[in-house]
Coordinates of C-alpha atoms and ligand atoms in Angstrom, one line a residue:
Chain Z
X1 CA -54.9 290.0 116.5
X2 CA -51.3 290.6 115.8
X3 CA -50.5 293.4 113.8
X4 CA -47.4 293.6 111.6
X5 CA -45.3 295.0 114.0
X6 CA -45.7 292.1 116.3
X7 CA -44.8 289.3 113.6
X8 CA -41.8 291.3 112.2
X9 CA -40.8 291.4 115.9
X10 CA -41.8 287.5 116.4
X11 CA -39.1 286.6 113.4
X12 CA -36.8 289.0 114.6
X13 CA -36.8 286.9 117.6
X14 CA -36.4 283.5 116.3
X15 CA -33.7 285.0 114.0
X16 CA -32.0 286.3 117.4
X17 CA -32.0 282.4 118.7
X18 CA -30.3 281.0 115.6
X19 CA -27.7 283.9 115.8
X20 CA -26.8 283.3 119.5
X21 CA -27.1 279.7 118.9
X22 CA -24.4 280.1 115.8
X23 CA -21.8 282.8 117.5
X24 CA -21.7 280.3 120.8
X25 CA -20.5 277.4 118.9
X26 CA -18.5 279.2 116.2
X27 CA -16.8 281.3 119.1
X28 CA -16.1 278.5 121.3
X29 CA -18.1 279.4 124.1
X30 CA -20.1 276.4 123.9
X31 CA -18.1 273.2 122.8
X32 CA -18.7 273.3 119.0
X33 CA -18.5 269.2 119.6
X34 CA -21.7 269.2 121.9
X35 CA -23.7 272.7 120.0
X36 CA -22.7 272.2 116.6
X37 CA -23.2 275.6 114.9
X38 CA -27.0 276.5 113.7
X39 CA -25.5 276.9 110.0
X40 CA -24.0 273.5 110.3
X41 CA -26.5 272.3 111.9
X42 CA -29.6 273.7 109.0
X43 CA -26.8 272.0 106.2
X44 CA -26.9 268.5 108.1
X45 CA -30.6 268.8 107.7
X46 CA -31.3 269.3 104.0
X47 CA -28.7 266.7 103.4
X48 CA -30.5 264.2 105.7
X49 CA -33.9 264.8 103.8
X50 CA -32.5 263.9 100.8
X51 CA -31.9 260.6 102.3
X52 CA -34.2 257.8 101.1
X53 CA -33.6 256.2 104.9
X54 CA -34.5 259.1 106.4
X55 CA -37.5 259.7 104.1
X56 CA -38.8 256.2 105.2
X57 CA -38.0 257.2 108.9
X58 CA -40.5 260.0 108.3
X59 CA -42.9 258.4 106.3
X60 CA -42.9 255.6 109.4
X61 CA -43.5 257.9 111.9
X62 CA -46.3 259.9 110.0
X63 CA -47.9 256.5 109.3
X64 CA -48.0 255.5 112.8
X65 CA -49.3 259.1 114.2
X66 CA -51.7 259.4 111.6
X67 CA -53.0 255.6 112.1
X68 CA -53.2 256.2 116.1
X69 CA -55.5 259.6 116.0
X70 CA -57.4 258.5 113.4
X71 CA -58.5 255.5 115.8
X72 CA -57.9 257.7 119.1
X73 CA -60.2 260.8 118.3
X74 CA -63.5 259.5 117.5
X75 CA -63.2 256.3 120.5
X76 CA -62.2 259.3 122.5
X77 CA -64.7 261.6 121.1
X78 CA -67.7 258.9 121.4
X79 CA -66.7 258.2 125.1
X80 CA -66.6 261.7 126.2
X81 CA -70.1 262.0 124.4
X82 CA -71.5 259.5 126.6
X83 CA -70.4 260.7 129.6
X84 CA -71.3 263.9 129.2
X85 CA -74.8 262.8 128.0
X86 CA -75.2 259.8 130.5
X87 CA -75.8 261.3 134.2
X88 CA -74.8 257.6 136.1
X89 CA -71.8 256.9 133.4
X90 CA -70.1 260.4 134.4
X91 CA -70.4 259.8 137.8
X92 CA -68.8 256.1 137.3
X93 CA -66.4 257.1 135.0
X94 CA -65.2 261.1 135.5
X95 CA -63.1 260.4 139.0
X96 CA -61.9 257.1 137.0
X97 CA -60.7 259.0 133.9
X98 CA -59.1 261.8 136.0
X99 CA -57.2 259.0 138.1
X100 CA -56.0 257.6 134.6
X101 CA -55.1 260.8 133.2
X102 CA -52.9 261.4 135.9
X103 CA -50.8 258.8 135.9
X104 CA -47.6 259.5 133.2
X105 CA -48.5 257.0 130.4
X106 CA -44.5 256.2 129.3
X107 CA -44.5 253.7 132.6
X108 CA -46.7 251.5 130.6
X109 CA -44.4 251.5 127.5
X110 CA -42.4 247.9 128.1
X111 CA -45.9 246.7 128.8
X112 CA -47.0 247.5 125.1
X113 CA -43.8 246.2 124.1
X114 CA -44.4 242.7 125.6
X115 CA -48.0 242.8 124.3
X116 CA -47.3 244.0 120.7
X117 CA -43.6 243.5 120.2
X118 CA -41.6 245.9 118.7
X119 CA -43.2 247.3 115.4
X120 CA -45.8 249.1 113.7
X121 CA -48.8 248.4 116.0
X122 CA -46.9 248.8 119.4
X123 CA -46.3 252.6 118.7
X124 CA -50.0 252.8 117.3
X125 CA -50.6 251.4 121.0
X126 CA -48.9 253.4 122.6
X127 CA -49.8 256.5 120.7
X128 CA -53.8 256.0 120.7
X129 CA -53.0 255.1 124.5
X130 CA -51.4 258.9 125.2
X131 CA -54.3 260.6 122.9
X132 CA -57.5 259.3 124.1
X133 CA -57.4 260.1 127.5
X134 CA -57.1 264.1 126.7
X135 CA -59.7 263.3 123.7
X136 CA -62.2 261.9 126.4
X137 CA -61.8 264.5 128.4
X138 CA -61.5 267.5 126.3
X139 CA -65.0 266.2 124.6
X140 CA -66.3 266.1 128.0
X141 CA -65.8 269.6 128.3
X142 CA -66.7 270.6 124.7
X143 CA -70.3 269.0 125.4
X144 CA -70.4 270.7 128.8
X145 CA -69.4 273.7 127.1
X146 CA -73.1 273.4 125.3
X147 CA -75.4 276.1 126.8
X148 CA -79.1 274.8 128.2
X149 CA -80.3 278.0 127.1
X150 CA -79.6 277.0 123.6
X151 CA -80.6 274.4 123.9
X152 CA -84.4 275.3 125.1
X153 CA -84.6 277.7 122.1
X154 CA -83.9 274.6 120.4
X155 CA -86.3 272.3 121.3
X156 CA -88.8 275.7 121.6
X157 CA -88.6 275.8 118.0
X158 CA -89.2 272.4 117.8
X159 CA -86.0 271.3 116.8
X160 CA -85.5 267.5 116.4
X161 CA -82.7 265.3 118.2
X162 CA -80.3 265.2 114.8
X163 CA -81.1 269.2 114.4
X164 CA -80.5 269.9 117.7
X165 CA -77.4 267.9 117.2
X166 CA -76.0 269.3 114.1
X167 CA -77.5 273.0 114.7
X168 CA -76.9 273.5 118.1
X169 CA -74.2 271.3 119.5
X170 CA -71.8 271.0 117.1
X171 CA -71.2 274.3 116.2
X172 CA -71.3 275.5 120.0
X173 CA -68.6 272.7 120.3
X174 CA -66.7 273.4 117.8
X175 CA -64.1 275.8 119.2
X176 CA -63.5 273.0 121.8
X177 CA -63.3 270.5 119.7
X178 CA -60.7 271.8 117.6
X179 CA -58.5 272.9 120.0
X180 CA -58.6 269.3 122.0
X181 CA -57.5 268.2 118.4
X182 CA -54.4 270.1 118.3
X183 CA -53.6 269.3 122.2
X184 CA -53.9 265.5 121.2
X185 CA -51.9 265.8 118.2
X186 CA -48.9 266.8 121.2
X187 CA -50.1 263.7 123.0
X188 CA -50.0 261.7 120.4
X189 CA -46.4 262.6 118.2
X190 CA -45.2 262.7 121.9
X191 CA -46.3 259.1 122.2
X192 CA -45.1 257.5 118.9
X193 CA -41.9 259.0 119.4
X194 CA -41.0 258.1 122.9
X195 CA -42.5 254.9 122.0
X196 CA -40.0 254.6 118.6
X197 CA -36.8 255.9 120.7
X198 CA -37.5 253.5 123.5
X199 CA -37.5 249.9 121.1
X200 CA -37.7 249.9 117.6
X201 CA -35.8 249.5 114.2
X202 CA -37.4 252.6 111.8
X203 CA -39.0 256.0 112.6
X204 CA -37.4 259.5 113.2
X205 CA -37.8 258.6 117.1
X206 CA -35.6 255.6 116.5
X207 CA -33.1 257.8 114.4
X208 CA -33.3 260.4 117.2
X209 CA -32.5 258.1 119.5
X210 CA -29.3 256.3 117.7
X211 CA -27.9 259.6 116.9
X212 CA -27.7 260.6 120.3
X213 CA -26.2 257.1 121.7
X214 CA -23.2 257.8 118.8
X215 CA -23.0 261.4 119.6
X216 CA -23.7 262.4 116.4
X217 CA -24.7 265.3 117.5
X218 CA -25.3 267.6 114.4
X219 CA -27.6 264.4 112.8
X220 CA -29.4 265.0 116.6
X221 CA -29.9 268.7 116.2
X222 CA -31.4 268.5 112.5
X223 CA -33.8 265.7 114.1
X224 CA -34.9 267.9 116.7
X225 CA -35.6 270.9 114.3
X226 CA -37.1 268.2 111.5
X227 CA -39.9 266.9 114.3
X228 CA -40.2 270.7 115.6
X229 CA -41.0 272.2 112.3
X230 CA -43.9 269.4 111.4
X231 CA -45.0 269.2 115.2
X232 CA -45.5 273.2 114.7
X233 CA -46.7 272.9 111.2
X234 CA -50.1 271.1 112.7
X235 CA -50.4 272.9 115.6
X236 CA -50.7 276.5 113.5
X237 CA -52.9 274.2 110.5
X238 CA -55.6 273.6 113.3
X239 CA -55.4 276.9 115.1
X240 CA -55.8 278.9 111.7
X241 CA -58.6 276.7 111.2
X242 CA -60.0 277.3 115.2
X243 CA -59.8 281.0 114.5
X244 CA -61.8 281.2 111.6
X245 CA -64.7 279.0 113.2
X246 CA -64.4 281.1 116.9
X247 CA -64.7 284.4 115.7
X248 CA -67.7 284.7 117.8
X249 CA -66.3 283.9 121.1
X250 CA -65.5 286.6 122.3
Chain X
X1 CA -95.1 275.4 104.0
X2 CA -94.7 271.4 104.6
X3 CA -96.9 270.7 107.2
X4 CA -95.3 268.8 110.7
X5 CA -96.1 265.8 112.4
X6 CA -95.9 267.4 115.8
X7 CA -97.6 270.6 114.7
X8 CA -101.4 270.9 115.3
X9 CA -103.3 272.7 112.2
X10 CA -103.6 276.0 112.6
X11 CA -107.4 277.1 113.1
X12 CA -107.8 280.4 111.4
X13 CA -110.5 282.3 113.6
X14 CA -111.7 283.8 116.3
X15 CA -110.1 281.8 119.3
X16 CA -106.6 282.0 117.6
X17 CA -104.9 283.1 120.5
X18 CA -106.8 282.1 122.9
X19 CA -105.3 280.8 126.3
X20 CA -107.7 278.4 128.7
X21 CA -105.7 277.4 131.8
X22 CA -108.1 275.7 134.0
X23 CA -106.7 274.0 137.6
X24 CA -103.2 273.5 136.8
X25 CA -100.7 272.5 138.9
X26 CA -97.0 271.2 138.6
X27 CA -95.6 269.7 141.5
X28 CA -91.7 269.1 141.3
X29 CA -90.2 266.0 142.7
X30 CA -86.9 266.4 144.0
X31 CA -84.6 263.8 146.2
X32 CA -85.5 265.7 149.8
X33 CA -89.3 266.3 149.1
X34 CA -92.2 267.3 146.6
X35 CA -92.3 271.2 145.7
X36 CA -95.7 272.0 144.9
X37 CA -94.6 275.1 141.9
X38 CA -98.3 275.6 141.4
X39 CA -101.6 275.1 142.6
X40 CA -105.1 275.3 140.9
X41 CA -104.3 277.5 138.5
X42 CA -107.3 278.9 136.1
X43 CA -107.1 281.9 133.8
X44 CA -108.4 282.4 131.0
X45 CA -106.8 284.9 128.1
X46 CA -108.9 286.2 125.3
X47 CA -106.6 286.6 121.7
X48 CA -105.4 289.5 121.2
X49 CA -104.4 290.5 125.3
X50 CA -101.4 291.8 126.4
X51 CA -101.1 289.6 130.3
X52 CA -98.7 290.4 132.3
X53 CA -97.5 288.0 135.5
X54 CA -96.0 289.3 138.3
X55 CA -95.2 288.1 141.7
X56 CA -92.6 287.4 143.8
X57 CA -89.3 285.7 142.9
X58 CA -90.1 281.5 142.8
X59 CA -93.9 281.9 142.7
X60 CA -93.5 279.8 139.7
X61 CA -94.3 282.3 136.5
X62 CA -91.5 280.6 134.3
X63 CA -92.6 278.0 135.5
X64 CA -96.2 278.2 134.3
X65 CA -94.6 279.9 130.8
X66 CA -93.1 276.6 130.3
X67 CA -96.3 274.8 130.2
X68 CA -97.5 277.7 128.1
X69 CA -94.7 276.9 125.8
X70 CA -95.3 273.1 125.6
X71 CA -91.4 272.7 127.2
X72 CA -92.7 271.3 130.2
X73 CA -95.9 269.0 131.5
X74 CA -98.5 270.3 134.0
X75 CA -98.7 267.8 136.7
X76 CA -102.6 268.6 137.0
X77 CA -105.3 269.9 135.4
X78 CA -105.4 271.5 131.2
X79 CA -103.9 274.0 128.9
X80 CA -105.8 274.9 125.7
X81 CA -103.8 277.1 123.3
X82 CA -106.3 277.7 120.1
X83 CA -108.4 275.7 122.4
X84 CA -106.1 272.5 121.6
X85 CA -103.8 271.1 124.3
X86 CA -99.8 271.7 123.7
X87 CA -97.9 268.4 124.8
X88 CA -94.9 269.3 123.3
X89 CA -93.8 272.8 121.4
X90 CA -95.4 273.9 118.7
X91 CA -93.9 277.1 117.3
X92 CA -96.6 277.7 114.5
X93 CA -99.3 278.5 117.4
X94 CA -96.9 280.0 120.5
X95 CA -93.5 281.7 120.2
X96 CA -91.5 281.7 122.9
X97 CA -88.4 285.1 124.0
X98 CA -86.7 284.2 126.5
X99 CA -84.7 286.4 129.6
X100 CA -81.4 286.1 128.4
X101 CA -81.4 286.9 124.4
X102 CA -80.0 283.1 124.0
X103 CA -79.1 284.1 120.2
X104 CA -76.9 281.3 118.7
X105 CA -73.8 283.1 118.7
X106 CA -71.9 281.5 115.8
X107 CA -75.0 282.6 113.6
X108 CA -76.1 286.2 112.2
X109 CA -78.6 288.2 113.6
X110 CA -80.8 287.0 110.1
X111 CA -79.5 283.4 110.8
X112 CA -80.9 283.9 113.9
X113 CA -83.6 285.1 113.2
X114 CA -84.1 282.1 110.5
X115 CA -83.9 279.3 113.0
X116 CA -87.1 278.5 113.6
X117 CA -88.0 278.3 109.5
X118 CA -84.3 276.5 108.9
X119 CA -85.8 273.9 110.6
X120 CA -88.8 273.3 109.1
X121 CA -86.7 273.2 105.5
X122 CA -88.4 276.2 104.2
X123 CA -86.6 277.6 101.3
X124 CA -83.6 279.7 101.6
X125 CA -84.4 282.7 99.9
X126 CA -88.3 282.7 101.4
X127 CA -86.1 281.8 104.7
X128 CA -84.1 285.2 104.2
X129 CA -87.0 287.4 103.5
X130 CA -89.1 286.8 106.3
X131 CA -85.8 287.0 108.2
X132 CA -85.7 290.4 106.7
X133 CA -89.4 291.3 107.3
X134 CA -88.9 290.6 110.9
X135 CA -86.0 292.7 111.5
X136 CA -87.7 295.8 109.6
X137 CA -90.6 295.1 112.3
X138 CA -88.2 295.5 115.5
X139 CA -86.5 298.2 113.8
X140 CA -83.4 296.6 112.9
X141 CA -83.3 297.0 109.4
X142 CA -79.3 296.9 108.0
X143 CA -78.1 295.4 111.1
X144 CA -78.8 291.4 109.7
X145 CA -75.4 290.3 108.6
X146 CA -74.0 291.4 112.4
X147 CA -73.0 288.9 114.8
X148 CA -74.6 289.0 118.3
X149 CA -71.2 290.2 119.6
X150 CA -71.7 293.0 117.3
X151 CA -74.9 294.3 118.8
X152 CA -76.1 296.0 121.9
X153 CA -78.4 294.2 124.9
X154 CA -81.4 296.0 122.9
X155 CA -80.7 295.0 119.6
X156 CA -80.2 291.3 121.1
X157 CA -83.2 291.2 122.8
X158 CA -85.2 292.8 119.3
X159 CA -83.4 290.3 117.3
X160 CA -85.5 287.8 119.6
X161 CA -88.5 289.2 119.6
X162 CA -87.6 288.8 115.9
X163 CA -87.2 285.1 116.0
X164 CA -89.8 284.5 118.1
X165 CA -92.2 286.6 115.3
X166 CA -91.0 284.8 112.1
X167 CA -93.6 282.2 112.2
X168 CA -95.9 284.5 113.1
X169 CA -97.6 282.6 115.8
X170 CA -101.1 284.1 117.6
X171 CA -98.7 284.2 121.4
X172 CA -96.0 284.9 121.9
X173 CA -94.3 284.2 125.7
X174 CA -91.6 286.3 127.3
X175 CA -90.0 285.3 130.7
X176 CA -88.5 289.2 131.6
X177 CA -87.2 290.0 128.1
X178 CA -86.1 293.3 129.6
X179 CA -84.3 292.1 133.0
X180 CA -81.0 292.4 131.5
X181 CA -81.5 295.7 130.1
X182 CA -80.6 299.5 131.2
X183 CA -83.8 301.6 132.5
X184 CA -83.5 304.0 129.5
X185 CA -83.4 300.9 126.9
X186 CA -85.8 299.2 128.5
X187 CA -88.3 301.6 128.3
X188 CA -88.0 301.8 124.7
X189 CA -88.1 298.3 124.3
X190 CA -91.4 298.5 125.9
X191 CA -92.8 301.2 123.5
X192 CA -91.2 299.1 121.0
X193 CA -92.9 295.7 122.2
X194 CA -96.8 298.0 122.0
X195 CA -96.0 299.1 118.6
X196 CA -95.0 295.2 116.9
X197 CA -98.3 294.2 119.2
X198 CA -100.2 296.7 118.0
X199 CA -99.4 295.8 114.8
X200 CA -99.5 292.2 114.5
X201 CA -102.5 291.8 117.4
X202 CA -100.6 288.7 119.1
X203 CA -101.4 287.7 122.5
X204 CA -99.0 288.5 124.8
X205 CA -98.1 286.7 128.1
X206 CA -95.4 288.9 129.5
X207 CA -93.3 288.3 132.7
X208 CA -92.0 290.7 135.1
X209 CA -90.4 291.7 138.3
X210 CA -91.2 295.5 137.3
X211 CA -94.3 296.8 138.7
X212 CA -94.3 300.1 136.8
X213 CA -93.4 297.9 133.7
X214 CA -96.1 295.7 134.2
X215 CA -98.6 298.1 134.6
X216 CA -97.3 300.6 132.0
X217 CA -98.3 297.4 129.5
X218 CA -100.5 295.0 130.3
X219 CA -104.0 294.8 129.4
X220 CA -104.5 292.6 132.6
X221 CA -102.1 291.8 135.3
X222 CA -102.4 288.6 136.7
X223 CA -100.5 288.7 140.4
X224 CA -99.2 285.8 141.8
X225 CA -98.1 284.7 145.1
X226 CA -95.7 282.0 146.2
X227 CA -95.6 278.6 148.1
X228 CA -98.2 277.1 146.5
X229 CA -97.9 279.4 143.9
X230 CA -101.2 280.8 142.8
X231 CA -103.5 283.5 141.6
X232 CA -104.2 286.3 144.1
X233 CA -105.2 289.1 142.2
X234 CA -106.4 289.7 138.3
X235 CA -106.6 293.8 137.3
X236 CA -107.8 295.1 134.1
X237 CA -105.5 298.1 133.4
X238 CA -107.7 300.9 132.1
X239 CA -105.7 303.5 130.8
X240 CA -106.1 304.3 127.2
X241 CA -103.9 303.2 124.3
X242 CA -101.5 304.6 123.3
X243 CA -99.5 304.5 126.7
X244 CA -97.4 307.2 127.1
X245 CA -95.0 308.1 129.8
X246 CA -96.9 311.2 131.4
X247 CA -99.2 308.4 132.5
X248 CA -96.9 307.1 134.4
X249 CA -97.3 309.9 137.0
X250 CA -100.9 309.6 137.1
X251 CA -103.2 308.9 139.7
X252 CA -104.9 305.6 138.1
X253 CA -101.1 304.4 137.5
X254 CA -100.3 304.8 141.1
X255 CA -103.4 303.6 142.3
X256 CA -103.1 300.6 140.7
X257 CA -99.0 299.9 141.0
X258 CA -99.9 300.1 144.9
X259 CA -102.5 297.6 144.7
X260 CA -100.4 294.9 143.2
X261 CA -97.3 296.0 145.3
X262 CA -99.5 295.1 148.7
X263 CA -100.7 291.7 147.1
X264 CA -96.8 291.3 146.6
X265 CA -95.2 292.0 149.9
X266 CA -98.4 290.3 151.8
X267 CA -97.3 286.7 150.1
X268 CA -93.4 287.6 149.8
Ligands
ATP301 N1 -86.7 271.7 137.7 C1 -87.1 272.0 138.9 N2 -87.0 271.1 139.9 C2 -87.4 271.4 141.2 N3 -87.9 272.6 141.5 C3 -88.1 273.5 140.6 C4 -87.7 273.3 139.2 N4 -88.0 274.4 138.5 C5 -88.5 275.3 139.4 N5 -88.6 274.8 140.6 C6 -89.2 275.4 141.8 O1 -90.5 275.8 141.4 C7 -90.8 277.1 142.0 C8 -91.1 278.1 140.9 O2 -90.0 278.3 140.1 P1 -90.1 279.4 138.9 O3 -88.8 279.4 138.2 O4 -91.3 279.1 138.0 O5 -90.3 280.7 139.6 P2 -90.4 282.2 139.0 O6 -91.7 282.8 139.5 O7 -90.1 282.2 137.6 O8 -89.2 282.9 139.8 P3 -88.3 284.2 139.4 O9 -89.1 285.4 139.5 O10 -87.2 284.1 140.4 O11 -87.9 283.9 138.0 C9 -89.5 277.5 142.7 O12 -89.8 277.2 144.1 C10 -88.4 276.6 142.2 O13 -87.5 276.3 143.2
MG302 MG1 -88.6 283.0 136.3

């Protein structure tokens, strides 16, 4: 737990970056034309959300993420299930997955692109394609994570399978589970995004992209800190939620 | 209380209790070969005992508690708990604490302790005060909103004796409740353990690796030796009730500690 002290001193921190950030472009250090200054940069921002373009851009992008974990977290959730629970599937399908996992997914990117064309279900694609790989696996783990102990006091009691399931497995995989939700949500914003700056015509990956080709660079900067900000946003949702259901595991 | 498909009817009487193992053996089949756990097995507990198992490690006593406990098959011959067989568990008539206090650790020590009526969709405020009763019994009164984390290796293992009281079956089953415990605790737990038995007049089949434990206990002590595993030796313990711990350096303790340690290291 972090005390008061240790926030203040967090803040103080990020307050420290914006500082250095704004005296090396305002002093010249840094070409103001390459690091516009963090004022500057904060100013180009507001204006740029008060853009109905950019709002679309955004509304896009959240449309697509949200549409490929919706699909990616239960197909990747039921998989892991059954290979945790099916003895002959894991051992089929574990080295399979691991192989898969390995490989860096943007490779298969112009191959989406030539299946789905360039639109709204190619970065769903290609964003439930980066996500349920570290759903499979990251359910895997949650159901190995189950204890047999618990799960003998279980049947003991004379717990049936949807008690069991509800009483004992889910809340042991819980923790797990949440926190595999918040690494996907990385997977999958990472996926739409590459996916929108590599072809497309709307999305804040897209606008990303095309402000970086014209140099534009304060428009790039206030893209960067827009997608940070909401990226972070989820992250700390989840983990506020993981802490409240993990107090026990310690 | 709604009455289960799975769960025989409870015979109020005189057998409640009772324990009738007669031949029983379990033979495990594993890829390289067939290991023979247990081998004509017959022992026969009246209610109300207090048996104690020892022998040496892989002789096959959690094995045989399993059976007890309806979590596991005998490959041959019969069980008869309340003189009924127990093909699967059945926590109204045997209650089962196991080694490691395998509380649920997300849940309360009275949510753990409620388990066993949460399934059955018992009430929630009848739930909560047999909860409540149980914890008074092991002495743990005030300490139910705690999470296991929150307690000591005693108070664990008492919140499982706990659960494993709430439905208040005739036996109760423990696979070395104490193993994990400090000598000083686990002493107490074993005045403790006399006192809820005393009380509630349960049959006890207790496992142990601790001679002076065992002996300290039990009403019988049923010894055990391995590969087949079987039954060497069955001693009535003698010494009055209450036990105390001057007994423990008596003569009859001694005497009968060193008879089960030579059936021990003769099959070890
Ligand atoms: N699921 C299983 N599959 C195969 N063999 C088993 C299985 N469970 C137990 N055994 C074997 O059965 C024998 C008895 O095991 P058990 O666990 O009952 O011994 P134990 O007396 O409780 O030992 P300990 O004192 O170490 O707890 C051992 O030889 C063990 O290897
Ligand atoms: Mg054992």
């Amino acid at each position: 737990m972090a005390g008061l002290g240790m926030k203040a001193a967090r803040v103080a921190v990020v307050v420290a970056l914006f500082a250095i950030w704004e005296i090396l472009s305002r002093t010249g250090i840094v070409d103001p034309r390459l690091l516009p200054s963090a004022s500057d940069t904060l100013l180009t921002l507001v204006e740029l959300l008060q853009r109905a373009g950019i709002r679309n851009d955004l509304a896009v992008t959240a449309s697509e993420v949200m549409v490929a974990f919706i699909l990616a977290v239960p197909c990747g959730a039921l998989i892991g299930f059954a290979i945790a629970e099916n003895r002959y599937f894991a051992e089929v399908a574990k080295p399979l997955l691991f192989f898969a996992f390995s490989i860096p997914k943007s490779i298969f990117l112009p191959m989406f692109i030539l299946v789905f064309g360039v639109g709204f279900s190619q970065k769903v694609g290609f964003g439930f394609f980066s996500t349920i790989f570290i759903v499979i696996m990251s359910t895997t783990t949650a159901v190995e994570s189950v204890k047999v102990e618990h799960l003998t006091v279980a049947r003991s009691y004379g717990a049936t399978r949807l008690q069991t399931a509800f009483r004992v497995y889910l809340p042991s995989m819980l923790p797990v589970l949440l926190e595999a939700l918040r690494i996907s949500m990385i997977f999958n914003l990472t996926g739409v995004i590459l996916a929108e700056m590599y072809a497309s015509r709307e999305g804040i990956g897209h606008q990303i992209a095309t402000w970086g080709e014209n140099f534009q660079m304060k428009q790039l900067l206030a893209g960067v800190v827009m997608v940070a900000v909401i990226a972070m946003t989820f992250n700390e949702l989840i983990r506020s939620v993981e802490t409240r259901c993990s107090h026990w595991r310690t | 209380m709604q009455p289960l498909a799975n769960v025989t009817p409870f015979k109020p009487g005189s057998r409640a209790g009772a324990i009738q193992i007669s031949n029983v053996g379990q033979v495990f089949k594993t890829a390289t070969q067939d290991v023979v756990a247990l081998s004509d097995v017959s022992l026969d507990i009246k209610p109300g005992r207090f048996v104690v198992l020892v022998g040496p490690s892989g002789c096959g006593k959690s094995t045989l508690l399993m059976m007890l406990a309806g979590l596991r098959q005998q490959t041959s011959g019969t069980i008869l708990i309340n003189e009924a067989p127990i093909p699967q568990p059945d926590p109204n008539r045997v209650g089962v604490i196991f080694q490691e206090p395998s509380l649920f650790p997300w849940l309360t020590a009275e949510e753990n302790v409620e388990f066993p009526l949460a399934l059955r969709r018992i009430p929630r405020s009848d739930r909560r005060a047999k909860a409540v009763d149980a914890l008074k019994l092991v002495g743990l009164e005030g300490f139910g909103k705690r999470h296991p984390h929150e307690l000591s290796g005693g108070m664990k293992q008492r919140v499982s004796i706990a659960r494993g009281l709430v439905q208040d079956p005739p036996v109760l089953l423990m696979d070395e409740p104490f193993a994990a415990l400090d000598e000083q605790t686990r002493m107490t737990m074993g005045d403790e353990l006399l006192r809820i038995w005393a009380a509630t007049g349960k049959t006890v089949v207790f496992v142990t690796h601790s001679l002076t434990e065992a002996v300290y206990l039990a009403d019988e002590v049923v010894v055990m030796s391995a590969r087949p595993g079987r039954i060497v030796d069955h001693l009535t313990i003698s010494l009055p009730r209450p036990r105390t711990y001057e007994m423990l350096g008596g003569e009859t303790f001694g005497t009968l500690r060193d008879r089960i340690w030579r059936h021990i290291r003769k099959s070890a």
